[in-house]
């Protein structure tokens, strides 16, 4: 892709950089996004009907099974060229913060070291009542609990007996405080902000690029479709992140022969 030369020049100066990613960065790994069509078994459900505390109270088995299906998809998936390009970018910049709304863990699997997970992780579960995590030293991990009582879906909390739930952030719930504060600070202090593969609809994550714009940062959006953020950004790179990000990183930091990122 043709990337504006001013943007390449800016990247070469190694600006303090914050990056926000959403479901779109994992689309090329075969993980469905939220606001595009759900697939297969789940085609008749809206994510808003599954990713809420009320949905879990009403239909705990249905919600648990939706997450189990997604956990399996992610386990079979691999990071794509976009995830790898961000890990490479981190290694080329001095001050860099990656903020993700995704719960799939693919950034870490691609080698990103500093990742702030705003919406939790598919890999963890917690109790829906006492909020005990199940990966502590004294309690069995949740897969062991589930395997011992396969008839119980969702599995039960070993401390209080209530249903276990995914350790993710549902609509109406607060984001993890420390991760969100660090993300806010990164948006307030960065010189460049990349908003990648997010519809920029879900708050409070959608405010982060606006904070960056307000304090004078250069804001770049990478997305094949326009979002409510698009008219406000400094640069809109319209294309899939698995193609645009390797181009951006390779053009800014031409690699030593043989090590350039593929797309
Ligand atoms: C590609 C691509 C390719 C495709 N390359 N790109 C202020 C105003 C209005 C409402 C609110 C507000 N403040 C709070 C709210 C309520 C609510 C909210 O924002 N609602 C909106 C829908 C309006 N927010 C909350 O409830 C949040 N909590 C909160 O604010 O707490 C304080 C509070 C408490 C009580 C009362 C009030 C306030 C919590 C939000 C939690 C969101 N949780 C989910 C589920 C997480 C677990 C899970 O994964 O199941 O997070 S919902 C879902 O949306 C998920 C995502 O992380 C999140 C964002 O979606 P994302 O990543 O942007 O995906 P998509 O599908 O929307 O977009 C994909 C994009 O990729 C598209 O643009 C494509 O074009 C693009 N794409 N292929 C690059 N190859
Ligand atoms: Zn409990």
mmCIF file of C-alpha atoms and ligand atoms in Angstrom:
data_model
loop_
_atom_site.group_PDB
_atom_site.id
_atom_site.type_symbol
_atom_site.label_atom_id
_atom_site.label_comp_id
_atom_site.label_asym_id
_atom_site.label_seq_id
_atom_site.Cartn_x
_atom_site.Cartn_y
_atom_site.Cartn_z
ATOM 1 C CA UNK A 1 0.000 0.000 0.000
ATOM 2 C CA UNK A 2 1.067 3.575 -0.673
ATOM 3 C CA UNK A 3 1.702 5.050 2.757
ATOM 4 C CA UNK A 4 2.057 8.849 3.035
ATOM 5 C CA UNK A 5 5.765 9.678 3.192
ATOM 6 C CA UNK A 6 5.219 12.154 6.092
ATOM 7 C CA UNK A 7 3.897 9.249 8.161
ATOM 8 C CA UNK A 8 6.937 7.107 7.319
ATOM 9 C CA UNK A 9 9.221 10.027 8.242
ATOM 10 C CA UNK A 10 7.407 10.467 11.548
ATOM 11 C CA UNK A 11 7.752 6.764 12.430
ATOM 12 C CA UNK A 12 11.493 6.895 11.726
ATOM 13 C CA UNK A 13 11.799 9.544 14.467
ATOM 14 C CA UNK A 14 10.501 6.891 16.900
ATOM 15 C CA UNK A 15 7.555 8.807 18.378
ATOM 16 C CA UNK A 16 6.067 7.781 21.718
ATOM 17 C CA UNK A 17 3.374 5.438 20.412
ATOM 18 C CA UNK A 18 0.086 4.037 21.683
ATOM 19 C CA UNK A 19 -1.816 1.402 19.708
ATOM 20 C CA UNK A 20 -5.453 0.347 20.172
ATOM 21 C CA UNK A 21 -6.581 -2.877 18.514
ATOM 22 C CA UNK A 22 -10.012 -4.430 18.060
ATOM 23 C CA UNK A 23 -11.504 -7.591 16.613
ATOM 24 C CA UNK A 24 -10.532 -6.633 13.028
ATOM 25 C CA UNK A 25 -6.845 -7.341 13.635
ATOM 26 C CA UNK A 26 -7.712 -10.993 14.326
ATOM 27 C CA UNK A 27 -10.144 -11.319 11.383
ATOM 28 C CA UNK A 28 -7.335 -12.553 9.122
ATOM 29 C CA UNK A 29 -6.613 -15.266 11.713
ATOM 30 C CA UNK A 30 -10.159 -16.552 11.158
ATOM 31 C CA UNK A 31 -11.658 -15.093 14.354
ATOM 32 C CA UNK A 32 -15.028 -13.473 13.556
ATOM 33 C CA UNK A 33 -15.444 -9.792 14.474
ATOM 34 C CA UNK A 34 -18.395 -8.697 16.614
ATOM 35 C CA UNK A 35 -20.377 -6.448 14.346
ATOM 36 C CA UNK A 36 -19.955 -8.482 11.184
ATOM 37 C CA UNK A 37 -22.086 -11.595 10.722
ATOM 38 C CA UNK A 38 -21.717 -14.310 13.330
ATOM 39 C CA UNK A 39 -21.033 -17.670 11.792
ATOM 40 C CA UNK A 40 -22.506 -21.175 11.929
ATOM 41 C CA UNK A 41 -24.355 -22.117 15.077
ATOM 42 C CA UNK A 42 -24.244 -18.592 16.396
ATOM 43 C CA UNK A 43 -25.599 -16.777 13.335
ATOM 44 C CA UNK A 44 -28.924 -16.063 15.039
ATOM 45 C CA UNK A 45 -27.466 -14.337 18.100
ATOM 46 C CA UNK A 46 -26.282 -10.742 18.427
ATOM 47 C CA UNK A 47 -23.099 -10.369 20.529
ATOM 48 C CA UNK A 48 -25.098 -7.880 22.640
ATOM 49 C CA UNK A 49 -27.430 -10.794 23.548
ATOM 50 C CA UNK A 50 -24.512 -12.922 24.759
ATOM 51 C CA UNK A 51 -21.930 -10.516 26.196
ATOM 52 C CA UNK A 52 -23.951 -9.120 29.109
ATOM 53 C CA UNK A 53 -24.416 -10.111 32.771
ATOM 54 C CA UNK A 54 -28.187 -10.355 32.103
ATOM 55 C CA UNK A 55 -27.639 -12.873 29.279
ATOM 56 C CA UNK A 56 -25.476 -15.006 31.570
ATOM 57 C CA UNK A 57 -28.104 -14.888 34.328
ATOM 58 C CA UNK A 58 -30.848 -15.824 31.866
ATOM 59 C CA UNK A 59 -28.955 -18.469 29.873
ATOM 60 C CA UNK A 60 -25.669 -19.414 31.602
ATOM 61 C CA UNK A 61 -25.240 -22.592 29.554
ATOM 62 C CA UNK A 62 -25.740 -20.799 26.217
ATOM 63 C CA UNK A 63 -23.264 -18.041 27.108
ATOM 64 C CA UNK A 64 -20.699 -20.523 28.488
ATOM 65 C CA UNK A 65 -20.936 -22.572 25.298
ATOM 66 C CA UNK A 66 -20.496 -19.487 23.084
ATOM 67 C CA UNK A 67 -17.251 -18.728 24.920
ATOM 68 C CA UNK A 68 -16.177 -22.390 24.781
ATOM 69 C CA UNK A 69 -16.679 -22.303 20.988
ATOM 70 C CA UNK A 70 -14.648 -19.097 20.689
ATOM 71 C CA UNK A 71 -11.903 -20.471 22.982
ATOM 72 C CA UNK A 72 -11.608 -23.466 20.652
ATOM 73 C CA UNK A 73 -11.454 -21.246 17.541
ATOM 74 C CA UNK A 74 -8.663 -19.206 19.110
ATOM 75 C CA UNK A 75 -6.729 -22.307 20.180
ATOM 76 C CA UNK A 76 -6.732 -23.498 16.556
ATOM 77 C CA UNK A 77 -5.884 -20.057 15.145
ATOM 78 C CA UNK A 78 -2.462 -18.452 14.705
ATOM 79 C CA UNK A 79 -1.408 -14.820 14.857
ATOM 80 C CA UNK A 80 -1.385 -13.141 11.423
ATOM 81 C CA UNK A 81 0.983 -10.701 9.721
ATOM 82 C CA UNK A 82 -0.702 -7.751 11.483
ATOM 83 C CA UNK A 83 -0.012 -9.167 14.967
ATOM 84 C CA UNK A 84 3.609 -9.898 13.982
ATOM 85 C CA UNK A 85 4.102 -6.419 12.511
ATOM 86 C CA UNK A 86 3.004 -4.845 15.817
ATOM 87 C CA UNK A 87 5.453 -7.040 17.748
ATOM 88 C CA UNK A 88 8.176 -5.895 15.321
ATOM 89 C CA UNK A 89 7.128 -2.256 15.754
ATOM 90 C CA UNK A 90 7.404 -2.596 19.548
ATOM 91 C CA UNK A 91 10.992 -3.773 19.163
ATOM 92 C CA UNK A 92 11.874 -0.808 16.935
ATOM 93 C CA UNK A 93 10.396 1.945 19.120
ATOM 94 C CA UNK A 94 11.608 3.116 22.526
ATOM 95 C CA UNK A 95 8.254 4.044 24.091
ATOM 96 C CA UNK A 96 5.336 1.905 23.005
ATOM 97 C CA UNK A 97 2.085 0.743 24.565
ATOM 98 C CA UNK A 98 -0.301 -1.786 22.992
ATOM 99 C CA UNK A 99 -3.882 -1.595 24.223
ATOM 100 C CA UNK A 100 -6.252 -4.313 23.034
ATOM 101 C CA UNK A 101 -9.985 -4.849 23.322
ATOM 102 C CA UNK A 102 -9.466 -8.438 22.193
ATOM 103 C CA UNK A 103 -9.660 -11.400 24.541
ATOM 104 C CA UNK A 104 -7.903 -13.869 22.207
ATOM 105 C CA UNK A 105 -4.289 -13.558 23.421
ATOM 106 C CA UNK A 106 -2.947 -13.452 19.833
ATOM 107 C CA UNK A 107 -0.772 -10.359 20.426
ATOM 108 C CA UNK A 108 1.208 -12.145 23.134
ATOM 109 C CA UNK A 109 1.465 -15.254 20.954
ATOM 110 C CA UNK A 110 2.947 -13.061 18.177
ATOM 111 C CA UNK A 111 5.621 -11.811 20.579
ATOM 112 C CA UNK A 112 4.213 -8.481 21.790
ATOM 113 C CA UNK A 113 5.605 -7.997 25.275
ATOM 114 C CA UNK A 114 3.588 -5.119 26.697
ATOM 115 C CA UNK A 115 -0.152 -5.711 26.154
ATOM 116 C CA UNK A 116 -2.936 -4.014 28.126
ATOM 117 C CA UNK A 117 -6.055 -6.196 27.909
ATOM 118 C CA UNK A 118 -9.029 -3.881 28.434
ATOM 119 C CA UNK A 119 -11.786 -6.502 28.069
ATOM 120 C CA UNK A 120 -10.198 -9.455 29.873
ATOM 121 C CA UNK A 121 -9.085 -12.815 28.513
ATOM 122 C CA UNK A 122 -10.780 -15.929 27.143
ATOM 123 C CA UNK A 123 -8.136 -17.993 28.916
ATOM 124 C CA UNK A 124 -9.310 -17.059 32.417
ATOM 125 C CA UNK A 125 -12.553 -17.689 34.263
ATOM 126 C CA UNK A 126 -13.840 -16.293 37.561
ATOM 127 C CA UNK A 127 -16.755 -16.916 39.885
ATOM 128 C CA UNK A 128 -19.951 -15.060 38.959
ATOM 129 C CA UNK A 129 -20.714 -14.529 42.663
ATOM 130 C CA UNK A 130 -17.571 -14.324 44.819
ATOM 131 C CA UNK A 131 -15.245 -13.391 41.921
ATOM 132 C CA UNK A 132 -12.614 -15.884 43.126
ATOM 133 C CA UNK A 133 -10.204 -16.526 40.279
ATOM 134 C CA UNK A 134 -9.644 -20.242 39.664
ATOM 135 C CA UNK A 135 -5.989 -20.117 38.794
ATOM 136 C CA UNK A 136 -4.737 -19.440 42.341
ATOM 137 C CA UNK A 137 -2.294 -21.792 44.023
ATOM 138 C CA UNK A 138 -4.796 -23.430 46.419
ATOM 139 C CA UNK A 139 -7.629 -24.016 43.988
ATOM 140 C CA UNK A 140 -7.707 -26.397 41.036
ATOM 141 C CA UNK A 141 -7.685 -24.794 37.612
ATOM 142 C CA UNK A 142 -11.093 -24.552 35.996
ATOM 143 C CA UNK A 143 -10.403 -27.160 33.307
ATOM 144 C CA UNK A 144 -9.797 -29.712 36.097
ATOM 145 C CA UNK A 145 -13.053 -28.662 37.785
ATOM 146 C CA UNK A 146 -14.942 -28.920 34.473
ATOM 147 C CA UNK A 147 -13.444 -32.326 33.643
ATOM 148 C CA UNK A 148 -14.422 -33.704 37.084
ATOM 149 C CA UNK A 149 -18.086 -32.657 36.613
ATOM 150 C CA UNK A 150 -18.769 -32.632 32.862
ATOM 151 C CA UNK A 151 -22.531 -32.575 33.529
ATOM 152 C CA UNK A 152 -22.235 -29.112 35.078
ATOM 153 C CA UNK A 153 -22.194 -26.401 32.394
ATOM 154 C CA UNK A 154 -21.004 -23.875 33.440
ATOM 155 C CA UNK A 155 -18.733 -25.505 35.997
ATOM 156 C CA UNK A 156 -19.185 -24.495 39.656
ATOM 157 C CA UNK A 157 -16.951 -22.277 41.792
ATOM 158 C CA UNK A 158 -14.905 -24.446 44.189
ATOM 159 C CA UNK A 159 -15.203 -21.774 46.903
ATOM 160 C CA UNK A 160 -18.937 -20.914 46.887
ATOM 161 C CA UNK A 161 -20.685 -23.220 44.376
ATOM 162 C CA UNK A 162 -21.968 -20.472 42.063
ATOM 163 C CA UNK A 163 -21.480 -20.650 38.284
ATOM 164 C CA UNK A 164 -18.046 -19.881 36.878
ATOM 165 C CA UNK A 165 -17.970 -17.321 34.038
ATOM 166 C CA UNK A 166 -15.375 -16.105 31.547
ATOM 167 C CA UNK A 167 -13.089 -13.399 33.000
ATOM 168 C CA UNK A 168 -14.087 -10.867 30.346
ATOM 169 C CA UNK A 169 -15.761 -7.453 30.513
ATOM 170 C CA UNK A 170 -19.419 -7.463 29.518
ATOM 171 C CA UNK A 171 -21.597 -4.456 28.656
ATOM 172 C CA UNK A 172 -22.390 -2.464 31.796
ATOM 173 C CA UNK A 173 -19.321 -3.783 33.641
ATOM 174 C CA UNK A 174 -16.239 -1.770 34.590
ATOM 175 C CA UNK A 175 -12.943 -2.267 32.834
ATOM 176 C CA UNK A 176 -9.940 -3.516 34.870
ATOM 177 C CA UNK A 177 -8.837 -0.331 36.637
ATOM 178 C CA UNK A 178 -5.058 -0.591 36.339
ATOM 179 C CA UNK A 179 -5.113 -1.522 32.627
ATOM 180 C CA UNK A 180 -7.585 1.235 31.817
ATOM 181 C CA UNK A 181 -5.620 3.882 33.750
ATOM 182 C CA UNK A 182 -2.422 2.882 31.951
ATOM 183 C CA UNK A 183 -4.246 3.028 28.598
ATOM 184 C CA UNK A 184 -5.669 6.477 29.366
ATOM 185 C CA UNK A 185 -2.233 7.755 30.357
ATOM 186 C CA UNK A 186 -0.717 6.348 27.160
ATOM 187 C CA UNK A 187 -3.390 8.161 25.089
ATOM 188 C CA UNK A 188 -2.766 11.409 26.994
ATOM 189 C CA UNK A 189 0.990 11.328 26.520
ATOM 190 C CA UNK A 190 1.622 9.661 23.144
ATOM 191 C CA UNK A 191 2.876 11.455 20.031
ATOM 192 C CA UNK A 192 1.356 8.899 17.668
ATOM 193 C CA UNK A 193 -1.779 6.775 18.159
ATOM 194 C CA UNK A 194 -2.770 3.864 15.908
ATOM 195 C CA UNK A 195 -6.416 2.705 15.965
ATOM 196 C CA UNK A 196 -6.543 -0.689 14.248
ATOM 197 C CA UNK A 197 -9.443 -2.992 13.395
ATOM 198 C CA UNK A 198 -12.003 -1.479 15.720
ATOM 199 C CA UNK A 199 -15.447 -0.100 14.893
ATOM 200 C CA UNK A 200 -14.735 2.652 17.469
ATOM 201 C CA UNK A 201 -18.241 2.210 18.864
ATOM 202 C CA UNK A 202 -17.709 0.659 22.280
ATOM 203 C CA UNK A 203 -16.898 2.954 25.188
ATOM 204 C CA UNK A 204 -14.707 3.738 26.999
ATOM 205 C CA UNK A 205 -12.063 2.284 24.606
ATOM 206 C CA UNK A 206 -13.475 4.394 21.744
ATOM 207 C CA UNK A 207 -12.548 7.572 23.658
ATOM 208 C CA UNK A 208 -8.827 6.766 23.668
ATOM 209 C CA UNK A 209 -8.055 7.976 20.105
ATOM 210 C CA UNK A 210 -10.119 11.123 20.817
ATOM 211 C CA UNK A 211 -8.006 11.835 23.915
ATOM 212 C CA UNK A 212 -4.888 11.404 21.769
ATOM 213 C CA UNK A 213 -6.279 13.779 19.105
ATOM 214 C CA UNK A 214 -7.180 16.399 21.718
ATOM 215 C CA UNK A 215 -3.661 16.488 23.124
ATOM 216 C CA UNK A 216 -2.149 16.888 19.638
ATOM 217 C CA UNK A 217 -0.991 13.373 18.739
ATOM 218 C CA UNK A 218 -0.990 12.160 15.149
ATOM 219 C CA UNK A 219 -3.807 9.603 14.939
ATOM 220 C CA UNK A 220 -3.743 6.873 12.291
ATOM 221 C CA UNK A 221 -6.652 4.525 11.616
ATOM 222 C CA UNK A 222 -6.145 1.175 9.864
ATOM 223 C CA UNK A 223 -9.423 -0.426 8.797
ATOM 224 C CA UNK A 224 -10.935 -1.550 5.463
ATOM 225 C CA UNK A 225 -14.179 0.291 6.369
ATOM 226 C CA UNK A 226 -14.954 3.774 7.641
ATOM 227 C CA UNK A 227 -15.875 4.221 11.317
ATOM 228 C CA UNK A 228 -17.183 7.194 13.330
ATOM 229 C CA UNK A 229 -13.494 7.985 14.039
ATOM 230 C CA UNK A 230 -12.442 8.182 10.361
ATOM 231 C CA UNK A 231 -13.389 11.833 9.666
ATOM 232 C CA UNK A 232 -11.283 12.973 12.627
ATOM 233 C CA UNK A 233 -8.021 11.069 12.123
ATOM 234 C CA UNK A 234 -4.788 12.489 10.717
ATOM 235 C CA UNK A 235 -4.287 9.507 8.380
ATOM 236 C CA UNK A 236 -6.820 6.852 7.359
ATOM 237 C CA UNK A 237 -5.136 3.778 5.858
ATOM 238 C CA UNK A 238 -8.057 1.865 4.385
ATOM 239 C CA UNK A 239 -7.185 -1.799 4.092
ATOM 240 C CA UNK A 240 -6.816 -5.021 6.063
ATOM 241 C CA UNK A 241 -4.325 -4.708 8.921
ATOM 242 C CA UNK A 242 -2.574 -7.942 7.880
ATOM 243 C CA UNK A 243 -1.448 -6.136 4.714
ATOM 244 C CA UNK A 244 -1.194 -2.489 5.837
ATOM 245 C CA UNK A 245 0.799 -3.012 9.051
ATOM 246 C CA UNK A 246 3.681 -5.014 7.484
ATOM 247 C CA UNK A 247 3.892 -2.350 4.733
ATOM 248 C CA UNK A 248 3.997 0.430 7.326
ATOM 249 C CA UNK A 249 6.677 -1.224 9.459
ATOM 250 C CA UNK A 250 8.783 -2.380 6.470
ATOM 251 C CA UNK A 251 8.690 1.038 4.793
ATOM 252 C CA UNK A 252 9.593 2.877 8.008
ATOM 253 C CA UNK A 253 12.266 0.410 9.106
ATOM 254 C CA UNK A 254 13.618 -1.361 6.018
ATOM 255 C CA UNK A 255 14.693 -4.705 7.368
ATOM 256 C CA UNK A 256 18.062 -6.312 7.293
ATOM 257 C CA UNK A 257 18.074 -8.581 4.219
ATOM 258 C CA UNK A 258 15.985 -11.688 4.749
ATOM 259 C CA UNK A 259 14.132 -10.482 7.844
ATOM 260 C CA UNK A 260 11.434 -8.303 6.290
ATOM 261 C CA UNK A 261 7.861 -8.961 7.338
ATOM 262 C CA UNK A 262 5.729 -10.907 4.933
ATOM 263 C CA UNK A 263 2.133 -10.015 4.276
HETATM 264 C C1 LIG B 1 -10.790 -5.035 9.991
HETATM 265 C C2 LIG B 1 -10.502 -6.195 9.250
HETATM 266 C C3 LIG B 1 -9.166 -6.411 8.878
HETATM 267 C C4 LIG B 1 -12.613 -6.180 9.655
HETATM 268 N N1 LIG B 1 -8.233 -5.504 9.259
HETATM 269 N N2 LIG B 1 -9.846 -4.169 10.350
HETATM 270 C C5 LIG B 1 -20.916 6.163 26.610
HETATM 271 C C6 LIG B 1 -21.802 6.358 25.577
HETATM 272 C C7 LIG B 1 -22.645 5.326 25.155
HETATM 273 C C8 LIG B 1 -22.600 4.072 25.751
HETATM 274 C C9 LIG B 1 -21.703 3.882 26.773
HETATM 275 C C10 LIG B 1 -20.880 4.901 27.193
HETATM 276 N N3 LIG B 1 -20.090 4.410 28.194
HETATM 277 C C11 LIG B 1 -20.407 3.118 28.409
HETATM 278 C C12 LIG B 1 -21.394 2.763 27.561
HETATM 279 C C13 LIG B 1 -22.016 1.448 27.486
HETATM 280 C C14 LIG B 1 -21.213 0.425 26.749
HETATM 281 C C15 LIG B 1 -21.038 0.853 25.297
HETATM 282 O O1 LIG B 1 -20.024 1.356 24.870
HETATM 283 N N4 LIG B 1 -22.032 0.591 24.467
HETATM 284 C C16 LIG B 1 -21.959 0.933 23.038
HETATM 285 C C17 LIG B 1 -22.396 -0.269 22.234
HETATM 286 C C18 LIG B 1 -22.725 2.177 22.764
HETATM 287 N N5 LIG B 1 -19.908 0.210 27.374
HETATM 288 C C19 LIG B 1 -19.781 -0.565 28.446
HETATM 289 O O2 LIG B 1 -20.752 -1.075 28.994
HETATM 290 C C20 LIG B 1 -18.386 -0.750 29.006
HETATM 291 N N6 LIG B 1 -18.360 -0.550 30.413
HETATM 292 C C21 LIG B 1 -18.371 0.661 30.968
HETATM 293 O O3 LIG B 1 -18.375 1.680 30.304
HETATM 294 O O4 LIG B 1 -18.350 0.632 32.349
HETATM 295 C C22 LIG B 1 -18.687 1.825 33.051
HETATM 296 C C23 LIG B 1 -20.184 1.781 33.212
HETATM 297 C C24 LIG B 1 -20.715 0.829 34.016
HETATM 298 C C25 LIG B 1 -22.097 0.799 34.205
HETATM 299 C C26 LIG B 1 -22.913 1.712 33.506
HETATM 300 C C27 LIG B 1 -22.323 2.641 32.645
HETATM 301 C C28 LIG B 1 -20.937 2.685 32.507
HETATM 302 C C29 LIG B 1 -17.931 -2.194 28.807
HETATM 303 C C30 LIG B 1 -17.787 -2.567 27.394
HETATM 304 C C31 LIG B 1 -17.395 -4.040 27.298
HETATM 305 C C32 LIG B 1 -17.411 -4.548 25.861
HETATM 306 N N7 LIG B 1 -17.315 -5.967 25.896
HETATM 307 C C33 LIG B 1 -17.170 -6.699 24.629
HETATM 308 C C34 LIG B 1 -17.180 -8.223 24.953
HETATM 309 C C35 LIG B 1 -15.851 -8.628 25.588
HETATM 310 C C36 LIG B 1 -15.782 -10.094 25.836
HETATM 311 C C37 LIG B 1 -15.864 -10.888 24.569
HETATM 312 O O5 LIG B 1 -14.956 -10.831 23.716
HETATM 313 O O6 LIG B 1 -16.861 -11.598 24.423
HETATM 314 O O7 LIG B 1 -15.953 -6.338 23.980
HETATM 315 S S1 LIG B 1 -18.425 -6.288 23.417
HETATM 316 C C38 LIG B 1 -17.355 -6.322 22.027
HETATM 317 O O8 LIG B 1 -17.160 -4.997 21.478
HETATM 318 C C39 LIG B 1 -15.982 -6.740 22.591
HETATM 319 C C40 LIG B 1 -15.056 -5.901 21.759
HETATM 320 O O9 LIG B 1 -13.801 -5.801 22.411
HETATM 321 C C41 LIG B 1 -15.794 -4.591 21.663
HETATM 322 C C42 LIG B 1 -15.347 -3.710 20.543
HETATM 323 O O10 LIG B 1 -15.575 -4.312 19.307
HETATM 324 P P1 LIG B 1 -14.476 -4.150 18.154
HETATM 325 O O11 LIG B 1 -13.225 -4.782 18.580
HETATM 326 O O12 LIG B 1 -14.412 -2.740 17.728
HETATM 327 O O13 LIG B 1 -15.093 -5.097 17.020
HETATM 328 P P2 LIG B 1 -16.198 -4.770 15.915
HETATM 329 O O14 LIG B 1 -16.733 -6.048 15.436
HETATM 330 O O15 LIG B 1 -17.168 -3.773 16.410
HETATM 331 O O16 LIG B 1 -15.393 -4.048 14.750
HETATM 332 C C43 LIG B 1 -14.456 -4.734 13.966
HETATM 333 C C44 LIG B 1 -13.788 -3.746 13.024
HETATM 334 O O17 LIG B 1 -12.755 -4.421 12.346
HETATM 335 C C45 LIG B 1 -14.732 -3.172 11.965
HETATM 336 O O18 LIG B 1 -14.589 -1.763 11.941
HETATM 337 C C46 LIG B 1 -14.230 -3.795 10.661
HETATM 338 O O19 LIG B 1 -14.356 -2.927 9.531
HETATM 339 C C47 LIG B 1 -12.776 -4.008 10.986
HETATM 340 N N8 LIG B 1 -12.097 -5.060 10.224
HETATM 341 N N9 LIG B 1 -11.648 -6.882 9.054
HETATM 342 C C48 LIG B 1 -8.591 -4.424 9.963
HETATM 343 N N10 LIG B 1 -8.788 -7.486 8.171
HETATM 344 ZN ZN1 LIG B 2 -17.497 -18.289 44.132
#
